[in-house]
Amino acid sequence: MGTYVVTGSASGMGRAVAERLRADGHTVIGVDIQAADVVADLSTPAGRRTAVDAVLSTCGGRLDGAVLAAGLGPTPGKDQPSRIIQVNFFGVIELLQAWRPALAAAERAKVVVFSSNSTTTIPAIPGRAIRAMLDGDGEKAVRILRIFGRAAASMAYGASKIAVSRWVRRNAVTRDWAGAGIRLNAIAPGAILTPLLEKQLSTPAEAKTIHSFPVPIGGFGDAGQLADWVVFMLSDAADFLCGSVLFVDGGSDAYFRADDWPGSLPARRLAPYLWKFKRFKSFS
């Protein structure tokens, strides 16, 4: 049995994952703003440091896996764009960077980061805001997004999920992660029936918008089923899974982007490897 850390463990999909892991006999260190083994506010640098230190102290320097499920949705509010970015992006990457040595100590650790199908279904998210986050400048990202007014929170949510997904893909294939035996991947849920979604559905205007969004198979996803996917991504069966973003969204991403991806790699990106391919072909 292994030792896993799950952020956002007190509710929704994070709670479902933590419960499933515990039911399977694993040790789970839950992190949340309340009702968790480690109580920490991931929207602040001090809160993130609390989470980092407490988990490392509890796990004894070894983690078999991590699930970064804590996140804020696109609810309106003056300070919400900043809080969304702090939790959804910095509340993921700062923790993972600090926990990386403990994950490497397990030799075959798995990490699952919660992304979202909002990465591909929210239009016109400014690339400058995404780049600012990846450069570590959350304040600049907020300034860029504030021009969207009441829609700033939704744009911040989409931008934060794109940024964290790109961070996952960039880092997953590096020596520090793949080379250290750590498999780093992301899962991108669609509309999952969690307390947050239930709250949104209780507001007629929001409910109308949610129900009008295309979900080809219909209905909403189940948090328990998402937990099953995450547990698979933490298992030995996922040893060859690296840098992937897995969409579990009832078909919404495919509905909007059936022809956008996959796409061929530009030749200029492949050029340094062509000689290896030719050499391989000569022996086949």
Backbone as CSV, one residue per row, in Angstrom:
resi,resn,N_x,N_y,N_z,CA_x,CA_y,CA_z,C_x,C_y,C_z
1,MET,0.837,-1.200,0.000,0.000,0.000,0.000,0.876,1.256,0.000
2,GLY,0.347,2.325,-0.595,1.144,3.526,-0.741,0.642,4.699,0.077
3,THR,1.403,5.776,0.015,1.043,7.026,0.682,0.800,8.092,-0.383
4,TYR,-0.377,8.682,-0.343,-0.787,9.655,-1.354,-1.252,10.944,-0.684
5,VAL,-0.994,12.060,-1.351,-1.535,13.337,-0.908,-2.607,13.757,-1.904
6,VAL,-3.732,14.249,-1.377,-4.847,14.703,-2.220,-5.238,16.098,-1.760
7,THR,-5.079,17.085,-2.630,-5.566,18.418,-2.285,-7.023,18.533,-2.705
8,GLY,-7.756,19.393,-2.013,-9.189,19.489,-2.268,-9.925,18.255,-1.769
9,SER,-9.423,17.656,-0.705,-9.917,16.356,-0.233,-11.224,16.428,0.542
10,ALA,-11.694,17.624,0.872,-12.870,17.743,1.738,-14.188,17.706,0.984
11,SER,-14.157,17.852,-0.333,-15.425,17.875,-1.062,-15.208,17.504,-2.524
12,GLY,-16.322,17.250,-3.210,-16.304,17.043,-4.652,-15.419,15.898,-5.113
13,MET,-14.736,16.130,-6.213,-13.929,15.083,-6.827,-12.720,14.719,-5.975
14,GLY,-12.137,15.695,-5.292,-11.018,15.399,-4.406,-11.419,14.469,-3.276
15,ARG,-12.581,14.705,-2.728,-13.077,13.838,-1.665,-13.328,12.429,-2.186
16,ALA,-13.917,12.329,-3.377,-14.189,11.011,-3.960,-12.898,10.234,-4.186
17,VAL,-11.849,10.922,-4.641,-10.557,10.263,-4.846,-9.976,9.790,-3.521
18,ALA,-9.999,10.667,-2.504,-9.442,10.309,-1.199,-10.177,9.111,-0.608
19,GLU,-11.494,9.104,-0.717,-12.275,7.994,-0.177,-11.957,6.687,-0.889
20,ARG,-11.802,6.756,-2.207,-11.498,5.552,-2.980,-10.114,5.005,-2.607
21,LEU,-9.131,5.882,-2.480,-7.786,5.436,-2.114,-7.761,4.816,-0.725
22,ARG,-8.458,5.433,0.202,-8.510,4.868,1.562,-9.219,3.520,1.568
23,ALA,-10.276,3.408,0.786,-11.001,2.140,0.705,-10.119,1.032,0.147
24,ASP,-9.150,1.406,-0.691,-8.233,0.431,-1.262,-7.064,0.118,-0.333
25,GLY,-7.047,0.762,0.837,-6.032,0.465,1.834,-4.834,1.386,1.862
26,HIS,-4.869,2.438,1.041,-3.741,3.370,1.007,-3.843,4.402,2.135
27,THR,-2.708,4.999,2.462,-2.672,6.130,3.389,-2.851,7.411,2.589
28,VAL,-3.792,8.227,2.995,-4.076,9.469,2.277,-3.871,10.660,3.209
29,ILE,-3.110,11.623,2.747,-2.948,12.889,3.465,-3.810,13.911,2.731
30,GLY,-4.914,14.279,3.332,-5.829,15.220,2.701,-5.449,16.655,3.008
31,VAL,-5.530,17.504,2.003,-5.234,18.927,2.149,-6.444,19.717,1.682
32,ASP,-6.932,20.605,2.531,-8.054,21.452,2.135,-8.106,22.644,3.066
33,ILE,-9.008,23.564,2.758,-9.118,24.775,3.573,-9.852,24.506,4.871
34,GLN,-10.513,23.338,4.961,-11.188,22.920,6.191,-11.402,21.405,6.143
35,ALA,-11.647,20.805,7.307,-12.005,19.394,7.411,-11.024,18.485,6.675
36,ALA,-9.727,18.686,6.920,-8.710,17.877,6.248,-7.579,17.552,7.219
37,ASP,-6.748,16.605,6.845,-5.575,16.280,7.663,-4.648,17.487,7.765
38,VAL,-4.506,18.181,6.660,-3.715,19.406,6.620,-4.637,20.533,6.189
39,VAL,-4.873,21.461,7.073,-5.741,22.602,6.769,-4.862,23.756,6.303
40,ALA,-5.078,24.187,5.058,-4.244,25.240,4.486,-5.016,25.971,3.397
41,ASP,-4.777,27.257,3.313,-5.389,28.095,2.277,-4.411,28.216,1.116
42,LEU,-4.682,27.512,0.032,-3.754,27.479,-1.092,-3.774,28.750,-1.938
43,SER,-4.611,29.705,-1.560,-4.644,30.969,-2.301,-3.570,31.945,-1.825
44,THR,-2.802,31.560,-0.797,-1.755,32.436,-0.280,-0.419,31.704,-0.239
45,PRO,0.692,32.426,-0.415,2.006,31.782,-0.314,2.226,31.112,1.034
46,ALA,1.753,31.754,2.116,1.918,31.166,3.447,1.124,29.872,3.580
47,GLY,-0.087,29.867,3.025,-0.898,28.660,3.077,-0.274,27.524,2.288
48,ARG,0.297,27.849,1.136,0.951,26.816,0.329,2.178,26.259,1.048
49,ARG,2.914,27.126,1.734,4.080,26.661,2.493,3.633,25.758,3.636
50,THR,2.526,26.101,4.291,1.987,25.249,5.344,1.671,23.861,4.801
51,ALA,1.022,23.822,3.640,0.668,22.537,3.029,1.912,21.735,2.673
52,VAL,2.898,22.387,2.094,4.136,21.709,1.710,4.806,21.083,2.927
53,ASP,5.026,21.897,3.959,5.773,21.434,5.127,5.035,20.338,5.885
54,ALA,3.722,20.510,6.050,2.947,19.530,6.810,2.919,18.175,6.114
55,VAL,2.774,18.184,4.795,2.737,16.921,4.050,4.091,16.230,4.103
56,LEU,5.174,16.987,3.913,6.506,16.380,3.957,6.813,15.810,5.336
57,SER,6.365,16.498,6.372,6.569,15.995,7.728,5.777,14.716,7.963
58,THR,4.559,14.660,7.429,3.682,13.508,7.651,4.128,12.284,6.855
59,CYS,4.583,12.502,5.622,4.901,11.363,4.750,6.287,10.796,4.972
60,GLY,7.108,11.479,5.780,8.449,10.978,6.044,9.376,11.036,4.848
61,GLY,9.106,11.962,3.928,9.995,12.143,2.784,9.750,11.229,1.614
62,ARG,8.609,10.517,1.613,8.289,9.633,0.482,6.803,9.700,0.185
63,LEU,6.491,9.947,-1.094,5.109,9.954,-1.564,5.001,9.044,-2.781
64,ASP,4.035,8.141,-2.742,3.808,7.270,-3.895,2.975,7.952,-4.967
65,GLY,2.327,9.041,-4.597,1.543,9.756,-5.588,0.918,11.012,-5.024
66,ALA,0.442,11.861,-5.923,-0.214,13.106,-5.527,-1.353,13.394,-6.490
67,VAL,-2.449,13.865,-5.939,-3.599,14.274,-6.736,-3.897,15.724,-6.393
68,LEU,-3.773,16.598,-7.358,-3.987,18.028,-7.150,-5.378,18.378,-7.654
69,ALA,-6.364,18.220,-6.754,-7.764,18.428,-7.123,-8.327,19.733,-6.592
70,ALA,-7.630,20.406,-5.706,-8.131,21.672,-5.155,-8.244,22.704,-6.263
71,GLY,-9.346,23.422,-6.269,-9.528,24.442,-7.296,-10.730,25.305,-7.010
72,LEU,-10.727,26.483,-7.603,-11.851,27.407,-7.491,-12.522,27.535,-8.848
73,GLY,-13.851,27.540,-8.830,-14.612,27.707,-10.063,-14.765,29.166,-10.433
74,PRO,-15.348,29.430,-11.595,-15.463,30.796,-12.107,-16.645,31.562,-11.538
75,THR,-16.757,31.630,-10.219,-17.842,32.399,-9.613,-17.456,33.875,-9.573
76,PRO,-18.417,34.787,-9.795,-18.101,36.214,-9.847,-17.599,36.737,-8.511
77,GLY,-16.842,37.815,-8.564,-16.340,38.453,-7.354,-15.160,39.331,-7.693
78,LYS,-15.011,40.419,-6.970,-13.965,41.397,-7.271,-12.576,40.766,-7.224
79,ASP,-12.288,39.991,-6.183,-10.955,39.416,-6.022,-10.850,38.000,-6.592
80,GLN,-11.922,37.514,-7.197,-11.942,36.121,-7.608,-10.917,35.767,-8.681
81,PRO,-10.686,36.611,-9.699,-9.656,36.239,-10.681,-8.304,35.958,-10.044
82,SER,-7.917,36.785,-9.087,-6.637,36.571,-8.415,-6.642,35.269,-7.615
83,ARG,-7.718,35.025,-6.866,-7.797,33.804,-6.056,-7.815,32.555,-6.939
84,ILE,-8.514,32.626,-8.056,-8.562,31.491,-8.978,-7.163,31.149,-9.475
85,ILE,-6.426,32.155,-9.883,-5.074,31.930,-10.387,-4.164,31.390,-9.290
86,GLN,-4.287,31.951,-8.085,-3.421,31.516,-6.988,-3.666,30.060,-6.616
87,VAL,-4.933,29.644,-6.581,-5.253,28.262,-6.198,-5.052,27.300,-7.362
88,ASN,-5.617,27.627,-8.516,-5.637,26.679,-9.638,-4.287,26.506,-10.319
89,PHE,-3.451,27.524,-10.257,-2.131,27.402,-10.882,-1.018,27.300,-9.842
90,PHE,-0.833,28.354,-9.075,0.274,28.342,-8.118,0.041,27.329,-6.990
91,GLY,-1.225,27.059,-6.671,-1.553,26.051,-5.668,-1.312,24.634,-6.146
92,VAL,-0.959,24.498,-7.397,-0.559,23.200,-7.963,0.954,23.137,-8.128
93,ILE,1.505,24.079,-8.884,2.910,23.938,-9.267,3.870,24.138,-8.089
94,GLU,3.542,25.060,-7.163,4.448,25.273,-6.040,4.479,24.049,-5.125
95,LEU,3.334,23.421,-4.929,3.295,22.219,-4.107,4.054,21.083,-4.784
96,LEU,3.810,20.882,-6.069,4.477,19.781,-6.767,5.986,19.974,-6.824
97,GLN,6.434,21.184,-7.048,7.872,21.423,-7.082,8.514,21.105,-5.732
98,ALA,7.817,21.450,-4.652,8.352,21.181,-3.313,8.265,19.708,-2.943
99,TRP,7.254,19.019,-3.453,7.084,17.595,-3.141,7.842,16.680,-4.083
100,ARG,8.440,17.223,-5.132,9.072,16.388,-6.140,10.124,15.435,-5.561
101,PRO,11.004,15.879,-4.653,11.975,14.926,-4.091,11.308,13.747,-3.378
102,ALA,10.199,14.000,-2.681,9.493,12.911,-1.995,8.848,11.961,-3.000
103,LEU,8.384,12.495,-4.115,7.819,11.656,-5.167,8.923,10.842,-5.848
104,ALA,10.070,11.468,-6.081,11.185,10.763,-6.706,11.689,9.629,-5.820
105,ALA,11.561,9.789,-4.513,12.025,8.753,-3.583,11.249,7.457,-3.732
106,ALA,10.018,7.539,-4.277,9.192,6.340,-4.465,9.540,5.592,-5.740
107,GLU,10.303,6.219,-6.634,10.810,5.638,-7.882,9.749,5.432,-8.972
108,ARG,8.515,5.092,-8.616,7.454,4.908,-9.627,6.210,5.706,-9.241
109,ALA,6.402,6.929,-8.775,5.288,7.745,-8.307,4.444,8.236,-9.476
110,LYS,3.187,8.493,-9.178,2.256,9.018,-10.171,1.640,10.313,-9.636
111,VAL,1.467,11.279,-10.526,0.836,12.550,-10.170,-0.305,12.814,-11.143
112,VAL,-1.459,13.196,-10.605,-2.603,13.578,-11.435,-3.024,14.995,-11.056
113,VAL,-2.980,15.876,-12.026,-3.397,17.263,-11.834,-4.776,17.443,-12.463
114,PHE,-5.675,18.105,-11.746,-7.001,18.355,-12.290,-6.967,19.580,-13.195
115,SER,-7.172,19.336,-14.475,-7.355,20.392,-15.460,-8.862,20.560,-15.649
116,SER,-9.307,20.878,-16.854,-10.732,21.071,-17.119,-10.948,21.126,-18.624
117,ASN,-12.141,20.728,-19.070,-12.417,20.896,-20.502,-12.663,22.369,-20.845
118,SER,-12.650,23.240,-19.842,-12.684,24.680,-20.113,-11.439,25.128,-20.863
119,THR,-10.391,24.328,-20.814,-9.166,24.661,-21.548,-9.408,24.738,-23.042
120,THR,-10.421,24.035,-23.523,-10.672,24.007,-24.966,-12.060,24.492,-25.353
121,THR,-12.889,24.850,-24.381,-14.259,25.247,-24.718,-14.596,26.687,-24.344
122,ILE,-13.677,27.394,-23.680,-13.882,28.822,-23.417,-13.124,29.591,-24.488
123,PRO,-13.813,30.401,-25.282,-13.144,31.097,-26.390,-12.392,32.343,-25.944
124,ALA,-11.421,32.727,-26.748,-10.747,34.034,-26.671,-9.979,34.270,-25.380
125,ILE,-9.490,33.221,-24.736,-8.654,33.407,-23.549,-7.315,33.987,-24.003
126,PRO,-6.895,35.114,-23.435,-5.671,35.760,-23.930,-4.412,34.965,-23.605
127,GLY,-3.621,34.715,-24.620,-2.376,33.983,-24.425,-1.409,34.709,-23.502
128,ARG,-1.485,36.033,-23.465,-0.579,36.795,-22.598,-0.792,36.442,-21.137
129,ALA,-2.044,36.209,-20.743,-2.330,35.852,-19.354,-1.774,34.465,-19.026
130,ILE,-1.900,33.554,-19.965,-1.361,32.202,-19.770,0.155,32.261,-19.644
131,ARG,0.786,33.011,-20.531,2.252,33.128,-20.494,2.721,33.794,-19.209
132,ALA,1.953,34.775,-18.720,2.332,35.443,-17.475,2.346,34.450,-16.308
133,MET,1.344,33.584,-16.244,1.334,32.579,-15.183,2.521,31.644,-15.299
134,LEU,2.784,31.178,-16.510,3.902,30.251,-16.712,5.235,30.923,-16.401
135,ASP,5.278,32.249,-16.505,6.477,33.008,-16.128,6.508,33.323,-14.636
136,GLY,5.469,32.897,-13.913,5.427,33.113,-12.469,4.860,34.447,-12.036
137,ASP,4.229,35.178,-12.962,3.724,36.521,-12.649,2.193,36.510,-12.599
138,GLY,1.638,36.119,-11.459,0.196,36.064,-11.299,-0.457,37.424,-11.351
139,GLU,0.202,38.437,-10.820,-0.373,39.784,-10.811,-0.534,40.319,-12.229
140,LYS,0.435,40.047,-13.076,0.325,40.490,-14.470,-0.839,39.787,-15.152
141,ALA,-1.013,38.503,-14.872,-2.123,37.764,-15.465,-3.460,38.370,-15.059
142,VAL,-3.586,38.760,-13.801,-4.823,39.368,-13.311,-5.081,40.692,-14.010
143,ARG,-4.053,41.507,-14.167,-4.217,42.798,-14.844,-4.711,42.605,-16.276
144,ILE,-4.188,41.618,-16.946,-4.601,41.345,-18.323,-6.066,40.918,-18.373
145,LEU,-6.476,40.104,-17.411,-7.823,39.528,-17.431,-8.901,40.499,-16.956
146,ARG,-8.525,41.535,-16.224,-9.522,42.460,-15.683,-10.258,43.236,-16.769
147,ILE,-9.707,43.289,-17.968,-10.396,44.016,-19.039,-11.697,43.325,-19.434
148,PHE,-11.876,42.076,-19.007,-13.091,41.342,-19.352,-14.250,41.630,-18.394
149,GLY,-14.016,42.493,-17.396,-15.097,42.900,-16.500,-15.728,41.732,-15.762
150,ARG,-17.047,41.592,-15.881,-17.762,40.540,-15.145,-17.376,39.137,-15.605
151,ALA,-16.820,39.051,-16.805,-16.390,37.743,-17.318,-14.960,37.399,-16.915
152,ALA,-14.325,38.269,-16.130,-12.917,38.057,-15.774,-12.701,36.754,-15.015
153,ALA,-13.655,36.399,-14.147,-13.492,35.170,-13.365,-13.517,33.943,-14.269
154,SER,-14.429,33.919,-15.236,-14.491,32.793,-16.164,-13.220,32.705,-16.995
155,MET,-12.716,33.855,-17.440,-11.492,33.864,-18.228,-10.294,33.438,-17.378
156,ALA,-10.285,33.861,-16.114,-9.201,33.460,-15.209,-9.220,31.956,-14.977
157,TYR,-10.426,31.397,-14.869,-10.546,29.953,-14.677,-9.971,29.214,-15.886
158,GLY,-10.412,29.585,-17.076,-9.920,28.928,-18.283,-8.424,29.103,-18.460
159,ALA,-7.942,30.325,-18.214,-6.511,30.594,-18.367,-5.687,29.802,-17.371
160,SER,-6.175,29.707,-16.122,-5.425,28.972,-15.091,-5.336,27.489,-15.435
161,LYS,-6.400,26.941,-16.011,-6.396,25.521,-16.355,-5.531,25.244,-17.589
162,ILE,-5.518,26.174,-18.542,-4.609,26.016,-19.684,-3.165,26.085,-19.208
163,ALA,-2.876,27.079,-18.357,-1.502,27.257,-17.874,-1.016,26.035,-17.108
164,VAL,-1.869,25.485,-16.236,-1.425,24.340,-15.445,-1.280,23.101,-16.324
165,SER,-2.110,22.980,-17.360,-1.989,21.850,-18.285,-0.689,21.942,-19.080
166,ARG,-0.349,23.140,-19.512,0.910,23.315,-20.241,2.096,23.062,-19.329
167,TRP,1.991,23.493,-18.075,3.074,23.232,-17.120,3.270,21.735,-16.960
168,VAL,2.173,21.005,-16.864,2.253,19.545,-16.738,2.967,18.947,-17.945
169,ARG,2.555,19.329,-19.141,3.125,18.728,-20.351,4.595,19.124,-20.545
170,ARG,4.920,20.353,-20.210,6.316,20.792,-20.327,7.228,20.019,-19.373
171,ASN,6.765,19.844,-18.148,7.618,19.249,-17.116,7.584,17.730,-17.103
172,ALA,6.476,17.144,-17.549,6.324,15.688,-17.463,7.442,14.943,-18.157
173,VAL,7.966,15.499,-19.242,8.935,14.787,-20.080,10.386,15.111,-19.721
174,THR,10.601,15.871,-18.648,11.956,16.291,-18.306,12.656,15.273,-17.416
175,ARG,13.957,15.471,-17.274,14.765,14.594,-16.425,14.291,14.627,-14.979
176,ASP,13.855,15.806,-14.507,13.435,15.928,-13.114,12.166,15.146,-12.809
177,TRP,11.346,14.898,-13.821,10.083,14.195,-13.608,10.104,12.808,-14.236
178,ALA,10.010,12.722,-15.555,10.063,11.400,-16.188,11.369,10.693,-15.859
179,GLY,12.469,11.441,-15.884,13.774,10.845,-15.607,13.930,10.365,-14.178
180,ALA,13.108,10.899,-13.285,13.150,10.485,-11.877,12.104,9.421,-11.563
181,GLY,11.452,8.908,-12.613,10.458,7.859,-12.417,9.085,8.351,-12.043
182,ILE,8.861,9.673,-12.123,7.563,10.254,-11.760,6.728,10.423,-13.020
183,ARG,5.520,9.892,-13.016,4.619,10.054,-14.146,3.654,11.191,-13.823
184,LEU,3.746,12.254,-14.601,2.977,13.481,-14.380,1.959,13.634,-15.497
185,ASN,0.668,13.613,-15.147,-0.417,13.698,-16.116,-1.541,14.577,-15.572
186,ALA,-2.485,14.899,-16.438,-3.633,15.709,-16.035,-4.920,15.049,-16.493
187,ILE,-5.987,15.304,-15.759,-7.318,14.867,-16.154,-8.175,16.112,-16.339
188,ALA,-8.981,16.128,-17.402,-9.786,17.304,-17.739,-11.266,16.935,-17.692
189,PRO,-11.904,17.103,-16.548,-13.331,16.773,-16.445,-14.190,17.826,-17.132
190,GLY,-15.398,17.411,-17.452,-16.412,18.351,-17.903,-17.317,18.683,-16.736
191,ALA,-18.628,18.715,-16.975,-19.587,19.059,-15.920,-19.820,17.838,-15.025
192,ILE,-19.221,17.860,-13.846,-19.351,16.775,-12.872,-20.256,17.266,-11.749
193,LEU,-21.183,16.433,-11.336,-22.152,16.848,-10.319,-21.489,16.866,-8.945
194,THR,-20.930,18.011,-8.611,-20.277,18.256,-7.323,-21.069,19.331,-6.583
195,PRO,-20.756,19.578,-5.298,-21.442,20.658,-4.572,-21.355,22.007,-5.278
196,LEU,-20.211,22.269,-5.951,-20.070,23.536,-6.669,-21.061,23.618,-7.818
197,LEU,-21.183,22.542,-8.597,-22.128,22.549,-9.715,-23.566,22.615,-9.201
198,GLU,-23.854,21.920,-8.124,-25.199,21.963,-7.554,-25.565,23.381,-7.131
199,LYS,-24.599,24.104,-6.580,-24.836,25.498,-6.190,-25.140,26.347,-7.412
200,GLN,-24.390,26.126,-8.497,-24.622,26.884,-9.725,-25.991,26.558,-10.322
201,LEU,-26.380,25.291,-10.238,-27.668,24.871,-10.796,-28.843,25.428,-10.002
202,SER,-28.586,25.855,-8.771,-29.662,26.413,-7.945,-30.005,27.840,-8.341
203,THR,-29.176,28.456,-9.161,-29.434,29.806,-9.664,-29.994,29.700,-11.076
204,PRO,-31.242,30.123,-11.306,-31.884,29.922,-12.612,-31.061,30.377,-13.806
205,ALA,-30.442,31.564,-13.719,-29.671,32.073,-14.860,-28.475,31.176,-15.154
206,GLU,-27.764,30.768,-14.094,-26.607,29.893,-14.293,-27.050,28.518,-14.772
207,ALA,-28.146,28.025,-14.211,-28.650,26.706,-14.604,-28.991,26.672,-16.088
208,LYS,-29.602,27.749,-16.592,-29.963,27.805,-18.013,-28.714,27.719,-18.890
209,THR,-27.663,28.440,-18.491,-26.416,28.424,-19.253,-25.783,27.041,-19.223
210,ILE,-25.773,26.423,-18.053,-25.156,25.098,-17.903,-25.893,24.061,-18.739
211,HIS,-27.217,24.076,-18.683,-28.004,23.081,-19.411,-27.922,23.277,-20.926
212,SER,-27.591,24.494,-21.371,-27.507,24.757,-22.810,-26.157,24.348,-23.399
213,PHE,-25.198,24.033,-22.548,-23.862,23.681,-23.024,-23.874,22.265,-23.604
214,PRO,-23.295,22.069,-24.779,-23.357,20.746,-25.428,-22.601,19.650,-24.672
215,VAL,-23.314,18.623,-24.269,-22.723,17.407,-23.699,-23.321,16.254,-24.503
216,PRO,-22.641,15.777,-25.522,-23.239,14.808,-26.450,-23.898,13.599,-25.806
217,ILE,-23.332,13.079,-24.708,-23.961,11.911,-24.096,-25.082,12.307,-23.154
218,GLY,-25.194,13.618,-22.847,-26.259,14.107,-21.976,-25.923,13.996,-20.504
219,GLY,-26.572,14.819,-19.703,-26.437,14.750,-18.259,-25.109,15.264,-17.731
220,PHE,-24.816,14.879,-16.484,-23.592,15.301,-15.815,-22.776,14.083,-15.411
221,GLY,-21.466,14.305,-15.240,-20.590,13.235,-14.796,-20.736,12.981,-13.308
222,ASP,-20.228,11.853,-12.877,-20.304,11.431,-11.485,-18.906,11.498,-10.857
223,ALA,-18.820,12.101,-9.662,-17.522,12.263,-9.004,-16.870,10.916,-8.724
224,GLY,-17.662,9.915,-8.394,-17.110,8.593,-8.133,-16.464,7.985,-9.359
225,GLN,-17.082,8.204,-10.529,-16.490,7.696,-11.762,-15.186,8.418,-12.083
226,LEU,-15.133,9.735,-11.822,-13.882,10.464,-12.013,-12.796,9.908,-11.100
227,ALA,-13.191,9.554,-9.879,-12.221,8.978,-8.944,-11.654,7.678,-9.493
228,ASP,-12.487,6.879,-10.158,-12.007,5.636,-10.762,-10.929,5.923,-11.809
229,TRP,-11.159,6.946,-12.628,-10.166,7.319,-13.634,-8.857,7.739,-12.965
230,VAL,-8.957,8.551,-11.917,-7.754,9.033,-11.234,-6.982,7.873,-10.620
231,VAL,-7.692,6.954,-9.975,-7.027,5.809,-9.360,-6.309,4.970,-10.419
232,PHE,-6.918,4.827,-11.597,-6.227,4.144,-12.692,-4.943,4.880,-13.055
233,MET,-5.004,6.222,-13.139,-3.832,7.009,-13.511,-2.741,6.964,-12.446
234,LEU,-3.085,6.526,-11.242,-2.110,6.366,-10.161,-1.555,4.945,-10.091
235,SER,-2.101,4.060,-10.889,-1.763,2.647,-10.788,-0.555,2.274,-11.645
236,ASP,-0.050,1.050,-11.439,1.065,0.553,-12.249,0.686,0.464,-13.727
237,ALA,-0.601,0.317,-14.014,-1.045,0.235,-15.408,-0.778,1.524,-16.168
238,ALA,-0.517,2.610,-15.439,-0.267,3.909,-16.069,1.215,4.238,-16.148
239,ASP,2.086,3.234,-16.051,3.522,3.489,-16.113,3.941,4.167,-17.421
240,PHE,3.228,3.888,-18.508,3.601,4.429,-19.816,2.819,5.703,-20.156
241,LEU,2.047,6.193,-19.203,1.269,7.420,-19.381,2.109,8.587,-18.879
242,CYS,2.434,9.521,-19.774,3.344,10.604,-19.397,3.000,11.864,-20.187
243,GLY,2.687,12.938,-19.472,2.403,14.211,-20.125,1.075,14.275,-20.837
244,SER,0.155,13.396,-20.481,-1.152,13.360,-21.147,-2.169,14.234,-20.418
245,VAL,-3.127,14.744,-21.175,-4.292,15.428,-20.614,-5.506,14.616,-21.056
246,LEU,-6.114,13.927,-20.122,-7.208,13.005,-20.422,-8.553,13.698,-20.229
247,PHE,-9.329,13.820,-21.310,-10.641,14.468,-21.232,-11.708,13.443,-20.853
248,VAL,-12.418,13.736,-19.774,-13.553,12.917,-19.328,-14.716,13.886,-19.171
249,ASP,-15.384,14.167,-20.289,-16.330,15.289,-20.294,-17.612,15.026,-21.078
250,GLY,-17.932,13.770,-21.316,-19.161,13.462,-22.028,-19.159,13.814,-23.498
251,GLY,-17.972,14.134,-24.042,-17.864,14.422,-25.467,-17.841,15.896,-25.841
252,SER,-17.845,16.809,-24.860,-17.908,18.245,-25.185,-16.687,18.718,-25.953
253,ASP,-15.506,18.295,-25.535,-14.288,18.711,-26.235,-14.307,18.230,-27.681
254,ALA,-14.715,16.973,-27.885,-14.786,16.438,-29.250,-15.842,17.158,-30.072
255,TYR,-16.933,17.572,-29.422,-18.008,18.285,-30.116,-17.475,19.570,-30.748
256,PHE,-16.643,20.295,-29.991,-16.149,21.580,-30.474,-14.870,21.456,-31.304
257,ARG,-14.086,20.397,-31.066,-12.739,20.380,-31.644,-12.407,19.062,-32.344
258,ALA,-13.370,18.461,-32.994,-13.137,17.152,-33.611,-11.985,17.164,-34.610
259,ASP,-11.792,18.271,-35.323,-10.770,18.322,-36.364,-9.531,19.118,-35.970
260,ASP,-9.511,19.645,-34.738,-8.388,20.484,-34.326,-7.185,19.681,-33.848
261,TRP,-7.436,18.497,-33.320,-6.378,17.685,-32.733,-6.768,16.228,-32.832
262,PRO,-5.886,15.299,-33.119,-4.447,15.477,-33.310,-4.109,16.169,-34.636
263,GLY,-2.911,16.704,-34.674,-2.391,17.320,-35.881,-0.931,16.930,-36.051
264,SER,-0.435,16.996,-37.263,0.944,16.590,-37.508,1.923,17.597,-36.910
265,LEU,3.079,17.089,-36.557,4.123,17.926,-35.985,4.809,18.711,-37.091
266,PRO,5.023,20.032,-36.929,5.733,20.802,-37.954,7.116,20.198,-38.206
267,ALA,7.520,20.147,-39.461,8.785,19.519,-39.837,9.973,20.137,-39.105
268,ARG,9.921,21.446,-38.874,11.053,22.111,-38.218,11.260,21.593,-36.800
269,ARG,10.164,21.148,-36.148,10.295,20.601,-34.802,10.875,19.194,-34.821
270,LEU,10.645,18.487,-35.920,11.085,17.097,-36.025,12.486,16.971,-36.604
271,ALA,12.986,18.016,-37.250,14.253,17.950,-37.978,15.412,17.358,-37.175
272,PRO,15.610,17.721,-35.893,16.756,17.172,-35.156,16.699,15.657,-34.970
273,TYR,15.505,15.058,-35.176,15.352,13.630,-34.914,15.261,12.804,-36.192
274,LEU,15.229,13.458,-37.353,15.030,12.738,-38.597,16.151,11.748,-38.892
275,TRP,17.367,12.104,-38.544,18.486,11.196,-38.825,18.330,9.907,-38.040
276,LYS,17.779,9.979,-36.825,17.560,8.777,-36.026,16.505,7.899,-36.690
277,PHE,15.458,8.551,-37.236,14.398,7.797,-37.891,14.946,7.088,-39.126
278,LYS,15.747,7.778,-39.917,16.323,7.189,-41.119,17.235,6.017,-40.767
279,ARG,18.000,6.166,-39.678,18.886,5.095,-39.255,18.075,3.868,-38.829
280,PHE,16.985,4.109,-38.122,16.127,3.008,-37.698,15.552,2.285,-38.914
281,LYS,15.094,3.045,-39.922,14.499,2.459,-41.116,15.508,1.587,-41.873
282,SER,16.763,1.978,-41.828,17.785,1.226,-42.581,18.010,-0.166,-41.984
283,PHE,17.646,-0.354,-40.729,17.813,-1.648,-40.069,16.536,-2.453,-40.025
284,SER,15.426,-1.874,-40.474,14.126,-2.567,-40.373,13.871,-3.424,-41.585
